[in-house]
Amino acid sequence: MKLVVQVRLMPTPEVASALERTLRTVNDAANWLSGQAYERGGETSRKTMQGFAYRDLKDRGLSAQPSLHVLRKVADAYTTLRANIRNGNLGKPGSKRRTKAESKPIVFRPNAAQPYDDRCLSWRVDEQTVSIWTTAGRIRGVRFACAESARKLLAEHRKGESDLVHRDGMWFLIATCEVPEAEQHEPTHFLGVDLGIANIATTSDGKIHAGRELNRYRKRQLALRAKLQKKGTQSAKRVLKRQRRKEQRKATGANHIISKSIVTEAERTGRGIGMEDLAGIRTRVRLRKPQRVALHSWAFAQLGQFVEYKARRAGVPVLFVDPAYTSRMCAECGYTDKLNRVSQGRFACRSCGFVDHADRNASRNIGARAWKLWRSGAESHAPAPV
């Protein structure tokens, strides 16, 4: 399985300047190539573009391998655009968003990420340095910093390309690692996981990962952003820039902690993991405006991805099931009624009188559905991308 490891580069001012010029050069070349391909009537395959543009790319100051990477980057961008149009992600034919995407060539930001292969980038993991190609020549001994776990992954499993990223004044390398998967065990049952906003995740064992702290933090950040945007001064804009991605990092950290706890418990007890398939929930659910903010803020898909890849490393099977009516169905007798859900946190069956926490009852139903699917021959899988 593939994992990515992010390390932070610690370049000197001279090296940072060379890296910045390199990103600008390759992205200017990518924009030129994108325009040429668009003017030629959509000749966006890598082979076709290489035939008419390879020499010009080299004349722009790129060596052989970076030229090929620019060709691939532009070709991949147009492939992604066509896939989004085909899947309806940019709206129906004639819609404003789709027309805008189709009416002009793809444009790359001046500091957009650039892929490097082993011919352009050499790792010295023990010394924590890299040797990297730039338009000013090869630069050796550029130091990087990372956690010990990340350094071990790089040393043992790094394989393939790495991306050079310039973000918020910092330089990063994002490396791909091929990590072997553990042999999947045969589960004795499934640990159900119900996802929500008030409680981020509730397991069928009764473990509740509350979202109260994170939701309060989101409200504070929302109020702070509104206040700073209204103020509009230069100092307010500097604070806004400094606050960027801070909320995202906090939510990502919470997802990592929750997913690790879920996978560890399932591995310890010899069970699989059953989760809700919430793909497309944002387009299906109709909510009032205050609730929309909460729904669109939480990364349900990210939590599912974290659980899925951690489970694969541990050999724990994962099934994503249809969540329909799991919050209304009694986990004891199976009776389904809207009135069973007395309140946000309380479930009381109108048929048998069973009373439980509403999220725990739902997670028991999810676990039961996953177990039923597994016994019918379903294989461990992640939800299909939207």
Coordinates of N, CA and C in Angstrom, one line a residue, residues 202-208 360 363:
T202 N -18.8 7.1 17.4 CA -19.3 6.3 18.5 C -19.2 4.8 18.1
T203 N -18.6 4.0 18.9 CA -18.4 2.6 18.6 C -19.5 1.8 19.2
S204 N -19.7 0.6 18.7 CA -20.7 -0.3 19.3 C -20.3 -0.8 20.7
D205 N -19.1 -0.6 21.1 CA -18.7 -0.9 22.5 C -19.1 0.2 23.5
G206 N -19.6 1.3 22.9 CA -20.0 2.4 23.8 C -18.9 3.5 23.9
K207 N -17.8 3.4 23.2 CA -16.8 4.4 23.3 C -17.2 5.6 22.4
I208 N -17.3 6.8 23.0 CA -17.8 8.0 22.4 C -16.6 9.0 22.2
R360 N -24.9 5.0 20.0 CA -24.4 3.6 20.3 C -25.4 2.6 19.6
S363 N -24.6 2.5 16.0 CA -23.3 1.8 15.7 C -23.5 0.3 15.8

